[in-house]
Amino acid sequence: MIRKNFNNAKRIVIKVGTSTLTHENGQLNLYRIERIIREISDLHNRDIEVLLVTSGAIGVGSTRMGLKKIPRTIPEKQALAAIGQGALLHLYEKIFAEYGKTVAQVLLTREDMDERIRYLNATNALLAIINMNVIPIINENDTVAVDEIKFGDNDTLSAMVATIVNADLLMILSDVDGLYDSDPRVNKEAKLLNEVNEITVNMEESSKTRGTKFSSGGMLTKLKAANICMAAGVPMVIANSEIENVIFKIINGDSLGTVFVPKEEKMHARKKWIAFASVTHGKVIVDEGAEQALLKKGKSLLPSGIKEVEGDFERGMIVAVCSTKGYEIARGMVNYNAFQIKKIAGKKTSEIEKMLGEKDYDEVIHRNNLWIKN
Ligand code: GLU
């Protein structure tokens, strides 16, 4: 049972969603917020490092402005995030201060993860805050993040944070009890799953429900987060924030919510970035021989196995490695740019120099820079 280890967790990421922070009418649920902050502060007093990922900026901003629901246009949402984020942090700052805790606001976008240097900078900043005995309060920078530079939901953001700081546990506190074997709103017989070792396509399909009117996630984004955590080696729990002392109970190993059990080994730091943080800038399509060599034999990707190249990417960027059937089998950092790979595709390693006039690497993607999807 993995739950009994939670008692030894030294670094925890806790994510609270808009539905936890607010009542159904959008007003702040002060009682619940205070309870959660008290629990977090007490964990901190026990020398457990806590990082809080909070939603609610857009929701709180909307309520402040007297709106009945979140507006549709992106600029309006950006503006409301700016209004709400300030209000939200003010509240956290005030209540945490009552327990003698200092907090730090960290606002991230997808772009901060995308480039390796920015990713390392973000990681270092978070670790420095924790080392100062301060509690980072993290949200997406919704005011500047639009579309392609957006995580889009804080479940994914919290999984990324848990991964980059190497957390021992991620808790997602929500208005649901956990993951059910079918949609409990439709099927009264639905059973809560206590432990999940593998996320199936079926689970994803039956989780395509919407969140509440003030939040953006649903079960699907939680499964996406679980996928990231399981692959990166971080246990994750989804539980209902309505439960009294929910955080303490999870730490105690009580059997509530759903726990997602990670694979045994923790992933190497660079591979984590390749797998979850970076975005892909193109594709290389490989033949069956190369596919087998990558998946079964632990080999690097050589030019000879490449059939096609798509996209216009530079050396050092991350590309998707796809089978001839079109699905992605791996991701990796390329040693050559798209133009060069097109030239050497299908050729032997010994021919690289002749084709390109130089040869810095034998491999198009070295094994150490390759992440194999399951
Ligand atoms: N970042 C958004 C906010 O603070 C919330 C995203 C989410 O609920 O997942 O309003």
XYZ file of C-alpha atoms and ligand atoms in Angstrom:
384
model
C 0.000 0.000 0.000
C 1.509 3.225 -1.172
C -0.616 5.365 1.163
C 1.369 4.469 4.251
C 4.429 6.191 2.714
C 2.652 9.551 2.565
C 3.484 10.019 6.215
C 7.154 10.304 5.246
C 6.588 12.871 2.493
C 8.966 15.799 2.826
C 7.820 17.889 -0.130
C 4.187 18.134 -1.161
C 2.346 20.010 -3.887
C -1.284 20.802 -3.105
C -3.633 22.033 -5.814
C -6.921 23.676 -4.981
C -9.453 24.338 -7.669
C -11.911 27.171 -8.091
C -14.751 24.916 -6.930
C -12.909 24.446 -3.633
C -12.221 28.140 -3.112
C -15.657 29.427 -3.967
C -19.312 28.742 -3.231
C -21.568 27.846 -6.110
C -22.519 31.501 -6.523
C -18.857 32.381 -7.114
C -18.272 34.071 -3.727
C -15.215 32.986 -1.729
C -15.711 30.031 0.574
C -13.761 31.580 3.435
C -14.365 28.753 5.857
C -12.894 26.177 3.507
C -9.982 28.407 2.475
C -9.076 29.020 6.123
C -9.239 25.313 6.910
C -6.916 24.436 4.061
C -4.459 27.187 4.964
C -4.449 26.041 8.591
C -3.639 22.490 7.557
C -0.900 23.610 5.191
C 0.622 25.862 7.844
C 0.650 23.002 10.304
C 2.353 20.684 7.831
C 4.915 23.413 7.345
C 5.407 23.539 11.116
C 6.229 19.839 10.904
C 9.053 20.680 8.463
C 7.158 19.492 5.429
C 7.731 21.717 2.414
C 4.491 22.692 0.728
C 3.888 24.309 -2.651
C 0.352 25.502 -3.240
C -1.065 25.639 -6.753
C -4.204 27.699 -6.730
C -6.865 28.425 -9.282
C -9.507 31.024 -8.799
C -8.019 34.157 -10.353
C -10.564 34.410 -13.145
C -13.396 33.186 -10.916
C -12.636 35.672 -8.141
C -12.128 38.459 -10.692
C -15.513 37.721 -12.237
C -17.272 37.826 -8.898
C -15.488 41.053 -7.958
C -16.868 42.605 -11.108
C -20.349 41.335 -10.354
C -20.454 38.920 -13.290
C -22.734 35.899 -13.104
C -20.426 33.733 -15.176
C -17.010 33.862 -16.803
C -17.014 35.885 -20.047
C -16.021 34.231 -23.276
C -13.455 36.510 -24.850
C -9.774 36.011 -24.078
C -8.961 39.703 -23.339
C -11.818 39.844 -20.828
C -10.537 36.700 -19.143
C -7.029 38.177 -19.080
C -8.345 41.315 -17.417
C -10.363 39.363 -14.863
C -7.351 37.200 -14.025
C -5.387 40.372 -13.274
C -8.180 41.634 -11.028
C -8.755 38.288 -9.317
C -5.141 37.206 -8.863
C -4.386 40.263 -6.738
C -7.443 39.696 -4.591
C -6.650 36.008 -4.242
C -3.074 36.554 -3.191
C -4.085 39.247 -0.755
C -6.347 36.738 0.938
C -3.685 34.011 1.066
C -1.070 36.442 2.320
C -3.395 37.626 5.091
C -4.496 34.210 6.353
C -1.073 32.557 6.057
C 0.388 35.521 7.996
C -1.994 34.719 10.859
C -0.129 31.432 11.186
C 3.250 33.143 10.875
C 3.860 31.965 7.312
C 5.412 33.919 4.469
C 4.179 33.270 0.961
C 5.562 34.019 -2.502
C 3.539 34.518 -5.661
C 4.771 32.564 -8.688
C 2.974 32.964 -12.016
C 3.986 30.604 -14.789
C 3.129 30.054 -18.435
C 3.670 27.085 -20.721
C 6.530 29.042 -22.312
C 8.462 29.020 -19.047
C 8.666 25.256 -19.384
C 9.243 25.071 -23.095
C 12.832 26.252 -23.326
C 15.303 24.284 -21.304
C 16.987 27.359 -19.777
C 13.711 28.964 -18.735
C 12.585 25.642 -17.326
C 15.711 25.410 -15.198
C 15.282 29.035 -14.106
C 11.701 28.393 -13.014
C 12.785 25.272 -11.135
C 15.618 27.111 -9.396
C 13.314 29.941 -8.363
C 10.814 27.530 -6.810
C 13.548 25.652 -4.967
C 15.078 28.906 -3.690
C 11.681 29.983 -2.320
C 11.232 26.661 -0.541
C 14.756 26.873 0.863
C 13.854 30.245 2.375
C 11.102 28.428 4.269
C 8.478 30.285 2.283
C 5.352 28.770 0.726
C 5.122 29.363 -3.034
C 1.608 30.118 -4.241
C 1.520 29.238 -7.892
C -0.952 29.956 -10.653
C -0.868 30.225 -14.382
C -0.079 33.753 -15.531
C -3.498 34.050 -17.133
C -3.096 37.763 -17.824
C -0.359 37.211 -20.378
C -0.796 33.563 -21.332
C -3.046 33.078 -24.300
C -3.672 29.967 -26.380
C -0.476 28.238 -27.353
C 1.544 29.471 -24.386
C -1.102 28.318 -21.937
C -1.238 25.213 -19.755
C -4.970 25.809 -19.894
C -5.736 24.156 -16.604
C -4.156 24.093 -13.199
C -4.303 20.303 -12.873
C -1.631 20.003 -15.545
C 0.264 22.936 -14.060
C 0.293 21.265 -10.628
C 1.594 18.009 -12.105
C 4.353 19.921 -13.878
C 5.282 21.698 -10.650
C 5.287 18.409 -8.702
C 7.510 16.902 -11.361
C 10.039 19.700 -11.591
C 10.522 20.069 -7.837
C 10.629 16.290 -7.400
C 7.732 16.294 -4.950
C 6.925 13.211 -2.875
C 3.205 13.708 -3.365
C 0.680 15.763 -5.323
C -2.757 16.315 -3.793
C -5.507 17.622 -6.033
C -8.323 18.911 -3.842
C -11.561 19.297 -5.681
C -15.335 19.017 -5.432
C -15.248 15.354 -6.470
C -14.468 12.376 -4.232
C -11.985 10.899 -6.680
C -12.123 8.839 -9.856
C -15.141 6.590 -10.333
C -15.408 3.542 -12.564
C -18.202 5.392 -14.406
C -19.738 8.874 -14.245
C -21.433 9.079 -10.803
C -23.756 11.833 -12.038
C -25.204 9.451 -14.584
C -24.728 6.064 -12.951
C -25.850 5.783 -9.330
C -23.976 2.479 -8.961
C -20.642 4.054 -9.896
C -17.819 2.920 -7.618
C -15.013 5.143 -6.333
C -11.608 3.740 -7.268
C -9.277 3.635 -4.304
C -6.077 2.986 -6.215
C -5.219 3.331 -9.897
C -2.098 1.727 -11.356
C -2.830 2.390 -14.985
C -4.964 4.945 -16.803
C -6.969 3.272 -19.513
C -8.500 4.799 -22.643
C -11.846 3.872 -21.153
C -11.230 5.996 -18.064
C -10.291 8.943 -20.263
C -13.360 8.503 -22.433
C -15.772 8.386 -19.504
C -14.106 11.432 -17.917
C -14.882 13.906 -20.656
C -17.194 15.944 -18.449
C -17.082 19.661 -17.821
C -16.052 21.441 -14.666
C -18.317 23.862 -12.808
C -19.241 27.231 -14.287
C -16.352 29.068 -12.609
C -13.582 26.514 -13.181
C -11.981 25.093 -16.275
C -10.900 21.567 -15.339
C -12.868 18.356 -15.052
C -11.857 14.763 -14.535
C -10.093 14.637 -17.893
C -7.508 17.259 -16.925
C -6.984 15.394 -13.637
C -6.217 12.221 -15.547
C -3.811 14.149 -17.723
C -2.095 15.322 -14.543
C -2.082 11.752 -13.218
C -0.471 10.543 -16.423
C 2.368 13.019 -15.986
C 2.855 12.153 -12.311
C 2.734 8.403 -12.827
C 5.351 8.540 -15.559
C 7.565 10.921 -13.592
C 7.407 8.862 -10.384
C 5.253 11.174 -8.232
C 2.210 9.692 -6.405
C -0.962 11.729 -6.845
C -4.203 11.795 -4.863
C -7.534 13.312 -5.880
C -9.804 13.986 -2.920
C -12.809 16.037 -1.937
C -11.868 19.282 -0.197
C -15.191 19.138 1.651
C -13.826 16.373 3.924
C -12.808 17.695 7.324
C -8.976 17.698 7.712
C -8.614 16.214 4.261
C -4.903 17.038 3.976
C -4.002 15.493 7.355
C -6.041 12.421 6.548
C -4.250 11.866 3.257
C -0.876 12.272 4.970
C -2.000 9.791 7.629
C -2.632 7.244 4.909
C -6.429 7.208 5.333
C -8.192 5.494 2.516
C -9.973 8.447 0.944
C -10.085 9.730 -2.615
C -8.185 8.011 -5.409
C -4.454 7.477 -5.371
C -2.557 7.158 -8.645
C 0.418 4.900 -8.137
C 3.533 5.930 -10.065
C 6.004 3.656 -11.761
C 8.794 2.550 -9.467
C 11.624 4.582 -10.782
C 11.811 8.380 -10.822
C 12.540 9.775 -14.232
C 15.846 11.462 -15.020
C 15.516 15.275 -14.864
C 16.276 15.968 -18.525
C 13.901 13.271 -19.706
C 11.149 14.785 -17.588
C 11.599 18.017 -19.435
C 11.573 16.290 -22.819
C 8.500 14.270 -21.903
C 6.259 16.832 -20.255
C 7.535 20.356 -20.420
C 8.755 20.944 -23.915
C 6.513 21.203 -26.944
C 7.390 19.373 -30.151
C 8.604 21.430 -33.094
C 8.299 18.808 -35.815
C 8.210 15.118 -36.593
C 10.495 12.404 -37.837
C 8.820 9.309 -39.196
C 10.811 6.123 -38.714
C 10.649 2.692 -40.325
C 9.745 -0.489 -38.500
C 13.343 -1.508 -37.888
C 14.118 1.771 -36.158
C 10.849 1.570 -34.216
C 11.849 -1.830 -32.826
C 15.389 -0.634 -32.077
C 14.017 2.322 -30.092
C 11.217 0.518 -28.288
C 12.741 -2.895 -27.663
C 16.513 -2.546 -27.780
C 17.163 0.776 -26.060
C 19.000 2.221 -29.081
C 19.534 5.790 -30.290
C 17.862 7.046 -33.470
C 20.209 6.846 -36.457
C 19.662 8.469 -39.882
C 19.210 5.081 -41.582
C 15.834 4.436 -39.880
C 14.293 7.802 -40.819
C 11.797 7.868 -43.643
C 10.364 11.369 -43.530
C 10.783 14.700 -41.771
C 8.031 17.212 -41.085
C 8.359 20.753 -39.791
C 11.117 23.305 -39.739
C 13.119 22.832 -36.572
C 16.608 23.702 -35.414
C 19.211 21.519 -33.790
C 18.531 21.097 -30.050
C 14.762 21.314 -30.418
C 12.358 18.579 -29.365
C 10.611 16.575 -32.081
C 8.080 13.767 -32.071
C 9.275 10.398 -33.345
C 6.390 8.718 -35.173
C 5.802 5.282 -36.634
C 4.807 4.872 -40.274
C 1.272 4.323 -38.977
C 1.313 7.890 -37.725
C 1.317 7.541 -33.952
C 3.943 9.085 -31.707
C 6.288 6.539 -30.152
C 8.885 8.814 -28.603
C 10.154 12.363 -28.237
C 13.688 13.553 -28.360
C 16.176 16.367 -28.806
C 17.672 16.401 -32.304
C 21.366 16.738 -33.077
C 20.675 18.087 -36.588
C 18.181 20.573 -38.012
C 15.211 19.575 -40.198
C 16.991 20.442 -43.434
C 20.015 18.301 -42.541
C 17.888 15.353 -41.392
C 15.983 15.427 -44.689
C 19.331 15.083 -46.466
C 20.639 12.191 -44.375
C 17.323 10.320 -43.941
C 17.724 6.666 -44.904
C 21.525 6.977 -45.181
C 24.219 5.136 -43.245
C 26.026 6.895 -40.417
C 29.248 6.668 -42.441
C 27.623 8.782 -45.164
C 26.691 11.742 -42.926
C 29.904 13.647 -43.500
C 29.705 13.250 -47.263
C 26.103 14.439 -47.322
C 26.433 17.384 -44.941
C 30.091 18.320 -45.265
C 30.511 17.705 -41.516
C 29.617 15.131 -38.905
C 29.237 16.176 -35.291
C 27.117 13.221 -34.220
C 26.404 9.651 -35.319
C 22.863 9.785 -33.964
C 19.994 12.022 -34.998
C 18.646 11.645 -31.453
C 20.875 10.189 -28.760
C 19.299 7.684 -26.388
C 19.991 9.973 -23.401
C 17.868 12.663 -25.021
C 15.058 10.356 -25.979
C 11.874 9.675 -24.053
C 9.910 6.594 -25.062
C 6.141 6.843 -24.691
C 4.445 3.780 -23.258
N -5.594 29.627 -13.808
C -7.027 29.714 -13.748
C -7.444 30.720 -12.676
O -6.720 30.966 -11.737
C -7.684 28.404 -13.385
C -7.404 27.246 -14.263
C -8.115 25.997 -13.710
O -9.112 26.130 -13.006
O -7.652 24.894 -13.963
O -8.519 31.244 -12.739
